[in-house]
Amino acid sequence: MDRTQAPADHPKIPVEKVGILLANLGTPDGTDYWSMRRYLSEFLSDQRVIDYPKWKWQPILQGIILSIRPQKSGAAYRSIWNEEADESPLLTITKQQHAALSDSLHARYGDQVLVDYCMRYGNPSTASKVRAMVEAGCSKILFCPLYPQYAGATTATANDQFFRALMQETWQPAARTLPPYFDNPAFIDALAQSVTRALPDGQPDLLICSYHGLPERYLTAGDPYHCHCQKTTRLLREKLGWDKDRVLTTFQSKFGPEEWLKPATVDEVARQAKAGNRRIAICAPAFSADCIETLEEINEEIRDSFIEAGGESFTYIPCLNDDAAHIAALTDRIVANLAGWLD
């Protein structure tokens, strides 16, 4: 509707904007049992994550796993919790990314854009942020899952939740989703800069690129995640100018009895230490922000595995978080995908 031609008694319609909605995995609201149980129940009930039939999986999840796992996960979260803000590091960093990207995009587009963030699991929910954007006048929304590599269990389920939110809207905005950016030159440059910055004394014996794992059958079913991870590692190694045998791809966070992508990071670091590679560095190129899988799993559990096997020097290279080069790379991808909507 042309707002200049609306009759005087027409309900007020906000000025049109383009929404840019950043999406990350999610976070529990607290580290107590019930907060962890709510979060884990939502996460592990997602059939993009655990695709077993509901009749088989839900009794196991609700009756056994969620009786035990919330205490263990709560303890892990407490070891990294942002006590000052009373929130998980993932939420703190996502807020920082949002602030930086909002500044970057408003500098380019002014009030034509509204930038916000949501979580696939937990709060703030995707549906609540889509609703807020529609109410604010967003007639178009670019949905941006912050996963460089595509996987059904990350990018696809985030998109699913976005589309479910759109189904609730009477007047749906036009919608686009941000494609994976695992091989984007600006993203690879940002990764390489983070490695160089973290290793001022030169190359360790090995650089391990640790990615969140998936069951092997997801790969054979057509999920491109494994290939995206391998290419990210190769491009990073080439950008650094390092030899092939100095950079490895591994996978972490195995869950359940199935065969997962290999090699497993926790086992590989121990094997490398025993083989004489006593100085390693690890980065996590699948994570846009530091979280439980990096701050606790890599920097505690995987570090311990390496040291116990005889390793001497373990360097964890933080995720890109709100690093200026990362924000520039994300801005570049967002601007490219706003073409035709905003120029």
mmCIF file of C-alpha atoms in Angstrom:
data_model
loop_
_atom_site.group_PDB
_atom_site.id
_atom_site.type_symbol
_atom_site.label_atom_id
_atom_site.label_comp_id
_atom_site.label_asym_id
_atom_site.label_seq_id
_atom_site.Cartn_x
_atom_site.Cartn_y
_atom_site.Cartn_z
ATOM 1 C CA MET A 1 0.000 0.000 0.000
ATOM 2 C CA ASP A 2 1.216 3.510 -0.835
ATOM 3 C CA ARG A 3 1.361 5.093 2.609
ATOM 4 C CA THR A 4 1.008 8.598 1.126
ATOM 5 C CA GLN A 5 -2.392 7.659 -0.326
ATOM 6 C CA ALA A 6 -3.833 5.838 2.702
ATOM 7 C CA PRO A 7 -7.084 7.310 4.080
ATOM 8 C CA ALA A 8 -6.843 9.216 7.331
ATOM 9 C CA ASP A 9 -8.663 6.534 9.303
ATOM 10 C CA HIS A 10 -6.462 3.666 7.993
ATOM 11 C CA PRO A 11 -4.535 1.777 10.706
ATOM 12 C CA LYS A 12 -1.006 3.101 11.007
ATOM 13 C CA ILE A 13 1.503 1.180 8.881
ATOM 14 C CA PRO A 14 5.196 1.480 9.815
ATOM 15 C CA VAL A 15 7.733 2.682 7.284
ATOM 16 C CA GLU A 16 9.042 -0.245 5.234
ATOM 17 C CA LYS A 17 12.416 -1.673 6.158
ATOM 18 C CA VAL A 18 14.552 -4.658 5.251
ATOM 19 C CA GLY A 19 15.182 -6.991 8.174
ATOM 20 C CA ILE A 20 18.535 -8.722 8.618
ATOM 21 C CA LEU A 21 18.105 -11.506 11.169
ATOM 22 C CA LEU A 22 21.275 -13.184 12.451
ATOM 23 C CA ALA A 23 20.788 -16.713 13.787
ATOM 24 C CA ASN A 24 22.997 -18.806 16.026
ATOM 25 C CA LEU A 25 22.567 -22.255 17.556
ATOM 26 C CA GLY A 26 21.176 -21.409 20.962
ATOM 27 C CA THR A 27 21.775 -21.260 24.670
ATOM 28 C CA PRO A 28 20.164 -22.349 27.921
ATOM 29 C CA ASP A 29 18.754 -19.564 30.078
ATOM 30 C CA GLY A 30 20.758 -20.813 33.057
ATOM 31 C CA THR A 31 22.897 -23.684 34.274
ATOM 32 C CA ASP A 32 20.324 -25.169 36.688
ATOM 33 C CA TYR A 33 18.681 -28.529 36.017
ATOM 34 C CA TRP A 34 15.371 -27.260 34.606
ATOM 35 C CA SER A 35 16.938 -24.607 32.361
ATOM 36 C CA MET A 36 19.312 -27.215 30.962
ATOM 37 C CA ARG A 37 16.526 -29.766 30.574
ATOM 38 C CA ARG A 38 14.314 -27.345 28.607
ATOM 39 C CA TYR A 39 17.180 -26.428 26.320
ATOM 40 C CA LEU A 40 18.401 -29.986 25.759
ATOM 41 C CA SER A 41 14.869 -31.249 25.201
ATOM 42 C CA GLU A 42 14.305 -28.702 22.425
ATOM 43 C CA PHE A 43 17.729 -29.312 20.884
ATOM 44 C CA LEU A 44 17.686 -33.107 21.011
ATOM 45 C CA SER A 45 14.050 -33.313 19.865
ATOM 46 C CA ASP A 46 14.976 -31.649 16.577
ATOM 47 C CA GLN A 47 14.782 -34.354 13.921
ATOM 48 C CA ARG A 48 17.395 -32.574 11.857
ATOM 49 C CA VAL A 49 19.773 -33.264 14.755
ATOM 50 C CA ILE A 50 18.548 -36.708 15.876
ATOM 51 C CA ASP A 51 16.519 -38.251 13.077
ATOM 52 C CA TYR A 52 15.357 -41.427 14.796
ATOM 53 C CA PRO A 53 11.569 -42.043 14.744
ATOM 54 C CA LYS A 54 9.863 -40.095 17.512
ATOM 55 C CA TRP A 55 8.181 -43.203 18.931
ATOM 56 C CA LYS A 56 11.624 -44.726 19.461
ATOM 57 C CA TRP A 57 13.654 -41.667 20.437
ATOM 58 C CA GLN A 58 11.377 -39.626 22.695
ATOM 59 C CA PRO A 59 10.976 -42.258 25.467
ATOM 60 C CA ILE A 60 14.773 -42.615 25.589
ATOM 61 C CA LEU A 61 15.314 -38.848 25.534
ATOM 62 C CA GLN A 62 12.627 -37.861 28.037
ATOM 63 C CA GLY A 63 13.005 -40.867 30.319
ATOM 64 C CA ILE A 64 16.740 -41.546 30.448
ATOM 65 C CA ILE A 65 18.910 -38.893 28.793
ATOM 66 C CA LEU A 66 17.125 -35.867 30.259
ATOM 67 C CA SER A 67 17.244 -37.381 33.723
ATOM 68 C CA ILE A 68 21.043 -37.441 33.645
ATOM 69 C CA ARG A 69 22.465 -35.130 30.990
ATOM 70 C CA PRO A 70 21.200 -31.760 32.364
ATOM 71 C CA GLN A 71 23.436 -32.104 35.450
ATOM 72 C CA LYS A 72 26.499 -32.951 33.380
ATOM 73 C CA SER A 73 25.830 -30.229 30.802
ATOM 74 C CA GLY A 74 25.029 -27.721 33.561
ATOM 75 C CA ALA A 75 28.417 -28.356 35.170
ATOM 76 C CA ALA A 76 30.142 -27.847 31.812
ATOM 77 C CA TYR A 77 28.288 -24.582 31.227
ATOM 78 C CA ARG A 78 29.099 -23.361 34.736
ATOM 79 C CA SER A 79 32.806 -23.733 33.978
ATOM 80 C CA ILE A 80 32.526 -21.142 31.182
ATOM 81 C CA TRP A 81 29.441 -19.102 32.203
ATOM 82 C CA ASN A 82 29.574 -15.310 31.925
ATOM 83 C CA GLU A 83 28.762 -14.640 35.568
ATOM 84 C CA GLU A 84 28.764 -10.858 35.222
ATOM 85 C CA ALA A 85 26.043 -10.871 32.572
ATOM 86 C CA ASP A 86 24.498 -14.154 33.815
ATOM 87 C CA GLU A 87 24.462 -15.664 30.350
ATOM 88 C CA SER A 88 26.384 -18.085 28.191
ATOM 89 C CA PRO A 89 29.438 -16.850 26.258
ATOM 90 C CA LEU A 90 27.616 -17.679 23.014
ATOM 91 C CA LEU A 91 24.882 -15.181 23.874
ATOM 92 C CA THR A 92 27.403 -12.540 24.957
ATOM 93 C CA ILE A 93 29.384 -12.915 21.722
ATOM 94 C CA THR A 94 26.273 -13.019 19.516
ATOM 95 C CA LYS A 95 25.207 -9.700 21.049
ATOM 96 C CA GLN A 96 28.633 -8.279 20.251
ATOM 97 C CA GLN A 97 28.430 -9.555 16.664
ATOM 98 C CA HIS A 98 24.970 -8.063 16.338
ATOM 99 C CA ALA A 99 26.161 -4.683 17.585
ATOM 100 C CA ALA A 100 29.127 -4.650 15.195
ATOM 101 C CA LEU A 101 27.089 -5.764 12.184
ATOM 102 C CA SER A 102 24.319 -3.326 13.024
ATOM 103 C CA ASP A 103 26.848 -0.475 13.019
ATOM 104 C CA SER A 104 28.382 -1.694 9.746
ATOM 105 C CA LEU A 105 25.066 -2.116 7.925
ATOM 106 C CA HIS A 106 23.505 1.085 9.240
ATOM 107 C CA ALA A 107 26.577 2.983 8.080
ATOM 108 C CA ARG A 108 25.798 1.700 4.572
ATOM 109 C CA TYR A 109 21.987 1.684 4.497
ATOM 110 C CA GLY A 110 20.877 3.964 7.330
ATOM 111 C CA ASP A 111 17.348 3.424 8.627
ATOM 112 C CA GLN A 112 16.421 1.279 5.639
ATOM 113 C CA VAL A 113 17.536 -1.794 7.609
ATOM 114 C CA LEU A 114 16.699 -3.367 10.933
ATOM 115 C CA VAL A 115 19.362 -5.765 12.250
ATOM 116 C CA ASP A 116 18.557 -8.255 15.003
ATOM 117 C CA TYR A 117 19.553 -11.726 16.229
ATOM 118 C CA CYS A 118 17.832 -14.916 17.341
ATOM 119 C CA MET A 119 18.600 -18.474 18.438
ATOM 120 C CA ARG A 120 17.443 -21.756 16.944
ATOM 121 C CA TYR A 121 17.032 -23.225 20.431
ATOM 122 C CA GLY A 122 16.277 -21.247 23.565
ATOM 123 C CA ASN A 123 15.945 -17.473 23.699
ATOM 124 C CA PRO A 124 15.530 -15.111 21.970
ATOM 125 C CA SER A 125 13.472 -17.382 19.745
ATOM 126 C CA THR A 126 13.340 -17.123 15.970
ATOM 127 C CA ALA A 127 9.548 -16.715 15.991
ATOM 128 C CA SER A 128 9.648 -13.816 18.458
ATOM 129 C CA LYS A 129 12.199 -11.930 16.374
ATOM 130 C CA VAL A 130 10.365 -12.508 13.084
ATOM 131 C CA ARG A 131 7.183 -11.194 14.737
ATOM 132 C CA ALA A 132 9.032 -8.121 16.010
ATOM 133 C CA MET A 133 10.494 -7.439 12.565
ATOM 134 C CA VAL A 134 7.097 -7.670 10.877
ATOM 135 C CA GLU A 135 5.597 -5.339 13.479
ATOM 136 C CA ALA A 136 8.467 -2.896 12.855
ATOM 137 C CA GLY A 137 7.647 -2.742 9.136
ATOM 138 C CA CYS A 138 10.064 -5.257 7.623
ATOM 139 C CA SER A 139 8.508 -6.227 4.313
ATOM 140 C CA LYS A 140 11.629 -8.199 3.395
ATOM 141 C CA ILE A 141 13.867 -10.322 5.665
ATOM 142 C CA LEU A 142 17.317 -11.748 4.966
ATOM 143 C CA PHE A 143 17.789 -14.641 7.387
ATOM 144 C CA CYS A 144 21.456 -15.252 8.213
ATOM 145 C CA PRO A 145 22.437 -18.550 9.884
ATOM 146 C CA LEU A 146 25.936 -17.959 11.238
ATOM 147 C CA TYR A 147 27.328 -21.279 10.010
ATOM 148 C CA PRO A 148 30.089 -21.050 7.390
ATOM 149 C CA GLN A 149 29.603 -24.670 6.243
ATOM 150 C CA TYR A 150 26.164 -26.026 5.360
ATOM 151 C CA ALA A 151 24.764 -28.951 7.335
ATOM 152 C CA GLY A 152 21.228 -30.198 7.719
ATOM 153 C CA ALA A 153 21.675 -30.180 11.499
ATOM 154 C CA THR A 154 22.726 -26.513 11.587
ATOM 155 C CA THR A 155 21.896 -24.346 8.563
ATOM 156 C CA ALA A 156 18.839 -26.301 7.436
ATOM 157 C CA THR A 157 17.173 -26.536 10.827
ATOM 158 C CA ALA A 158 17.730 -22.810 11.412
ATOM 159 C CA ASN A 159 16.071 -22.116 8.057
ATOM 160 C CA ASP A 160 13.253 -24.532 8.935
ATOM 161 C CA GLN A 161 12.529 -22.561 12.093
ATOM 162 C CA PHE A 162 12.559 -19.292 10.154
ATOM 163 C CA PHE A 163 10.037 -20.620 7.644
ATOM 164 C CA ARG A 164 7.853 -21.992 10.450
ATOM 165 C CA ALA A 165 7.837 -18.494 11.938
ATOM 166 C CA LEU A 166 6.787 -17.030 8.579
ATOM 167 C CA MET A 167 3.856 -19.472 8.486
ATOM 168 C CA GLN A 168 2.396 -17.660 11.499
ATOM 169 C CA GLU A 169 2.333 -14.282 9.755
ATOM 170 C CA THR A 170 -0.837 -12.997 8.106
ATOM 171 C CA TRP A 171 1.158 -10.676 5.841
ATOM 172 C CA GLN A 172 4.363 -12.514 5.128
ATOM 173 C CA PRO A 173 7.498 -10.569 4.268
ATOM 174 C CA ALA A 174 9.546 -11.588 1.269
ATOM 175 C CA ALA A 175 12.326 -13.862 2.458
ATOM 176 C CA ARG A 176 15.887 -14.848 1.575
ATOM 177 C CA THR A 177 18.396 -17.018 3.404
ATOM 178 C CA LEU A 178 22.145 -16.455 3.527
ATOM 179 C CA PRO A 179 24.034 -19.229 1.688
ATOM 180 C CA PRO A 180 27.027 -20.959 3.308
ATOM 181 C CA TYR A 181 30.250 -18.968 3.029
ATOM 182 C CA PHE A 182 32.874 -21.627 3.823
ATOM 183 C CA ASP A 183 34.996 -20.710 0.792
ATOM 184 C CA ASN A 184 34.449 -16.954 0.776
ATOM 185 C CA PRO A 185 37.865 -15.275 0.406
ATOM 186 C CA ALA A 186 37.153 -12.663 3.089
ATOM 187 C CA PHE A 187 36.145 -15.412 5.544
ATOM 188 C CA ILE A 188 39.297 -17.416 4.771
ATOM 189 C CA ASP A 189 41.392 -14.267 5.177
ATOM 190 C CA ALA A 190 39.825 -13.639 8.591
ATOM 191 C CA LEU A 191 40.588 -17.227 9.661
ATOM 192 C CA ALA A 192 44.187 -16.946 8.487
ATOM 193 C CA GLN A 193 44.648 -13.666 10.336
ATOM 194 C CA SER A 194 43.335 -15.254 13.542
ATOM 195 C CA VAL A 195 45.812 -18.140 13.233
ATOM 196 C CA THR A 196 48.772 -15.840 12.552
ATOM 197 C CA ARG A 197 47.802 -13.553 15.422
ATOM 198 C CA ALA A 198 47.554 -16.453 17.875
ATOM 199 C CA LEU A 199 50.925 -17.926 16.857
ATOM 200 C CA PRO A 200 53.432 -15.056 16.957
ATOM 201 C CA ASP A 201 56.354 -17.465 17.353
ATOM 202 C CA GLY A 202 55.638 -19.328 14.111
ATOM 203 C CA GLN A 203 54.246 -22.711 13.183
ATOM 204 C CA PRO A 204 53.525 -25.387 15.784
ATOM 205 C CA ASP A 205 54.092 -29.030 14.876
ATOM 206 C CA LEU A 206 50.442 -29.196 13.767
ATOM 207 C CA LEU A 207 47.423 -26.982 13.214
ATOM 208 C CA ILE A 208 44.223 -28.939 13.787
ATOM 209 C CA CYS A 209 40.982 -27.612 12.339
ATOM 210 C CA SER A 210 38.302 -29.158 14.541
ATOM 211 C CA TYR A 211 34.735 -29.155 13.218
ATOM 212 C CA HIS A 212 31.540 -30.240 14.923
ATOM 213 C CA GLY A 213 30.875 -33.837 13.899
ATOM 214 C CA LEU A 214 27.934 -35.589 12.252
ATOM 215 C CA PRO A 215 26.986 -39.241 11.838
ATOM 216 C CA GLU A 216 28.730 -40.694 8.788
ATOM 217 C CA ARG A 217 25.419 -41.704 7.204
ATOM 218 C CA TYR A 218 24.466 -38.018 6.880
ATOM 219 C CA LEU A 219 27.353 -37.689 4.434
ATOM 220 C CA THR A 220 26.276 -40.713 2.399
ATOM 221 C CA ALA A 221 22.707 -39.330 2.370
ATOM 222 C CA GLY A 222 23.948 -36.223 0.551
ATOM 223 C CA ASP A 223 24.806 -33.696 3.256
ATOM 224 C CA PRO A 224 27.709 -31.549 1.907
ATOM 225 C CA TYR A 225 29.077 -30.639 5.341
ATOM 226 C CA HIS A 226 32.127 -32.922 5.250
ATOM 227 C CA CYS A 227 33.173 -31.562 1.853
ATOM 228 C CA HIS A 228 32.656 -27.965 2.994
ATOM 229 C CA CYS A 229 34.854 -28.581 6.048
ATOM 230 C CA GLN A 230 37.619 -30.169 3.995
ATOM 231 C CA LYS A 231 37.609 -27.255 1.574
ATOM 232 C CA THR A 232 37.719 -24.694 4.383
ATOM 233 C CA THR A 233 40.808 -26.409 5.804
ATOM 234 C CA ARG A 234 42.494 -26.582 2.397
ATOM 235 C CA LEU A 235 41.850 -22.921 1.621
ATOM 236 C CA LEU A 236 43.059 -21.888 5.072
ATOM 237 C CA ARG A 237 46.240 -23.944 4.678
ATOM 238 C CA GLU A 238 46.890 -22.454 1.241
ATOM 239 C CA LYS A 239 46.312 -18.938 2.557
ATOM 240 C CA LEU A 240 48.780 -19.581 5.385
ATOM 241 C CA GLY A 241 51.278 -21.161 2.988
ATOM 242 C CA TRP A 242 51.779 -24.193 5.225
ATOM 243 C CA ASP A 243 52.690 -27.739 4.157
ATOM 244 C CA LYS A 244 49.907 -30.321 3.785
ATOM 245 C CA ASP A 245 51.189 -32.488 6.623
ATOM 246 C CA ARG A 246 51.051 -29.544 9.059
ATOM 247 C CA VAL A 247 47.262 -28.980 8.901
ATOM 248 C CA LEU A 248 44.647 -31.618 9.768
ATOM 249 C CA THR A 249 40.842 -31.789 9.692
ATOM 250 C CA THR A 250 39.154 -33.500 12.643
ATOM 251 C CA PHE A 251 35.636 -33.737 14.095
ATOM 252 C CA GLN A 252 34.368 -33.391 17.651
ATOM 253 C CA SER A 253 31.255 -33.655 19.845
ATOM 254 C CA LYS A 254 30.271 -37.247 19.058
ATOM 255 C CA PHE A 255 26.872 -38.191 20.497
ATOM 256 C CA GLY A 256 25.344 -41.663 20.611
ATOM 257 C CA PRO A 257 26.516 -45.096 19.412
ATOM 258 C CA GLU A 258 26.649 -44.486 15.630
ATOM 259 C CA GLU A 259 29.782 -44.092 13.521
ATOM 260 C CA TRP A 260 30.596 -40.385 13.189
ATOM 261 C CA LEU A 261 32.886 -38.478 10.874
ATOM 262 C CA LYS A 262 36.528 -39.234 11.598
ATOM 263 C CA PRO A 263 39.122 -38.663 12.858
ATOM 264 C CA ALA A 264 37.725 -37.683 16.259
ATOM 265 C CA THR A 265 39.560 -34.638 17.605
ATOM 266 C CA VAL A 266 39.858 -35.966 21.165
ATOM 267 C CA ASP A 267 41.511 -39.183 19.930
ATOM 268 C CA GLU A 268 43.616 -37.579 17.205
ATOM 269 C CA VAL A 269 45.329 -35.075 19.506
ATOM 270 C CA ALA A 270 46.417 -37.937 21.784
ATOM 271 C CA ARG A 271 47.645 -39.945 18.801
ATOM 272 C CA GLN A 272 49.645 -36.980 17.532
ATOM 273 C CA ALA A 273 51.223 -36.369 20.945
ATOM 274 C CA LYS A 274 52.324 -40.000 21.129
ATOM 275 C CA ALA A 275 53.701 -39.733 17.580
ATOM 276 C CA GLY A 276 55.996 -36.912 18.688
ATOM 277 C CA ASN A 277 53.990 -33.818 17.689
ATOM 278 C CA ARG A 278 54.184 -32.134 21.075
ATOM 279 C CA ARG A 279 53.203 -28.596 20.028
ATOM 280 C CA ILE A 280 49.766 -28.173 18.462
ATOM 281 C CA ALA A 281 47.272 -25.397 17.844
ATOM 282 C CA ILE A 282 43.550 -25.916 17.332
ATOM 283 C CA CYS A 283 41.025 -23.674 15.627
ATOM 284 C CA ALA A 284 37.288 -24.281 15.139
ATOM 285 C CA PRO A 285 36.289 -22.917 11.711
ATOM 286 C CA ALA A 286 32.696 -24.216 11.897
ATOM 287 C CA PHE A 287 31.820 -22.022 14.871
ATOM 288 C CA SER A 288 31.224 -18.313 14.313
ATOM 289 C CA ALA A 289 31.317 -17.681 18.064
ATOM 290 C CA ASP A 290 32.993 -19.353 21.012
ATOM 291 C CA CYS A 291 30.610 -21.628 22.866
ATOM 292 C CA ILE A 292 30.450 -24.761 25.013
ATOM 293 C CA GLU A 293 32.029 -26.863 22.231
ATOM 294 C CA THR A 294 35.080 -24.614 22.013
ATOM 295 C CA LEU A 295 35.571 -23.126 25.464
ATOM 296 C CA GLU A 296 34.832 -26.306 27.411
ATOM 297 C CA GLU A 297 35.204 -29.237 25.007
ATOM 298 C CA ILE A 298 38.280 -28.077 23.078
ATOM 299 C CA ASN A 299 40.006 -25.940 25.661
ATOM 300 C CA GLU A 300 39.408 -28.358 28.548
ATOM 301 C CA GLU A 301 38.545 -31.940 27.488
ATOM 302 C CA ILE A 302 40.566 -32.078 24.265
ATOM 303 C CA ARG A 303 43.455 -30.129 25.819
ATOM 304 C CA ASP A 304 43.549 -32.676 28.678
ATOM 305 C CA SER A 305 43.619 -35.572 26.193
ATOM 306 C CA PHE A 306 46.629 -34.042 24.465
ATOM 307 C CA ILE A 307 48.580 -33.249 27.636
ATOM 308 C CA GLU A 308 47.872 -36.654 29.202
ATOM 309 C CA ALA A 309 49.277 -38.321 26.063
ATOM 310 C CA GLY A 310 52.558 -36.424 26.395
ATOM 311 C CA GLY A 311 51.793 -33.172 24.587
ATOM 312 C CA GLU A 312 53.641 -30.086 25.786
ATOM 313 C CA SER A 313 52.169 -26.996 24.142
ATOM 314 C CA PHE A 314 48.449 -26.636 23.327
ATOM 315 C CA THR A 315 47.168 -23.387 21.804
ATOM 316 C CA TYR A 316 43.452 -22.866 21.351
ATOM 317 C CA ILE A 317 42.796 -20.222 18.691
ATOM 318 C CA PRO A 318 39.535 -18.411 19.538
ATOM 319 C CA CYS A 319 36.658 -18.307 17.082
ATOM 320 C CA LEU A 320 36.323 -15.213 14.919
ATOM 321 C CA ASN A 321 33.626 -13.811 17.215
ATOM 322 C CA ASP A 322 33.312 -10.031 16.672
ATOM 323 C CA ASP A 323 36.799 -9.633 15.177
ATOM 324 C CA ALA A 324 36.822 -6.768 12.684
ATOM 325 C CA ALA A 325 37.874 -9.005 9.769
ATOM 326 C CA HIS A 326 35.029 -11.408 10.559
ATOM 327 C CA ILE A 327 32.482 -8.597 10.718
ATOM 328 C CA ALA A 328 33.803 -7.282 7.392
ATOM 329 C CA ALA A 329 33.451 -10.749 5.831
ATOM 330 C CA LEU A 330 29.890 -11.156 7.121
ATOM 331 C CA THR A 331 29.003 -7.647 5.985
ATOM 332 C CA ASP A 332 30.315 -8.507 2.517
ATOM 333 C CA ARG A 333 28.122 -11.623 2.319
ATOM 334 C CA ILE A 334 25.047 -9.834 3.651
ATOM 335 C CA VAL A 335 25.435 -6.922 1.236
ATOM 336 C CA ALA A 336 25.810 -9.334 -1.690
ATOM 337 C CA ASN A 337 22.591 -11.082 -0.707
ATOM 338 C CA LEU A 338 20.654 -7.840 -0.356
ATOM 339 C CA ALA A 339 21.218 -7.070 -4.043
ATOM 340 C CA GLY A 340 17.948 -6.047 -5.696
ATOM 341 C CA TRP A 341 16.432 -5.158 -2.346
ATOM 342 C CA LEU A 342 18.990 -2.528 -1.370
ATOM 343 C CA ASP A 343 21.800 -1.275 -3.576
#
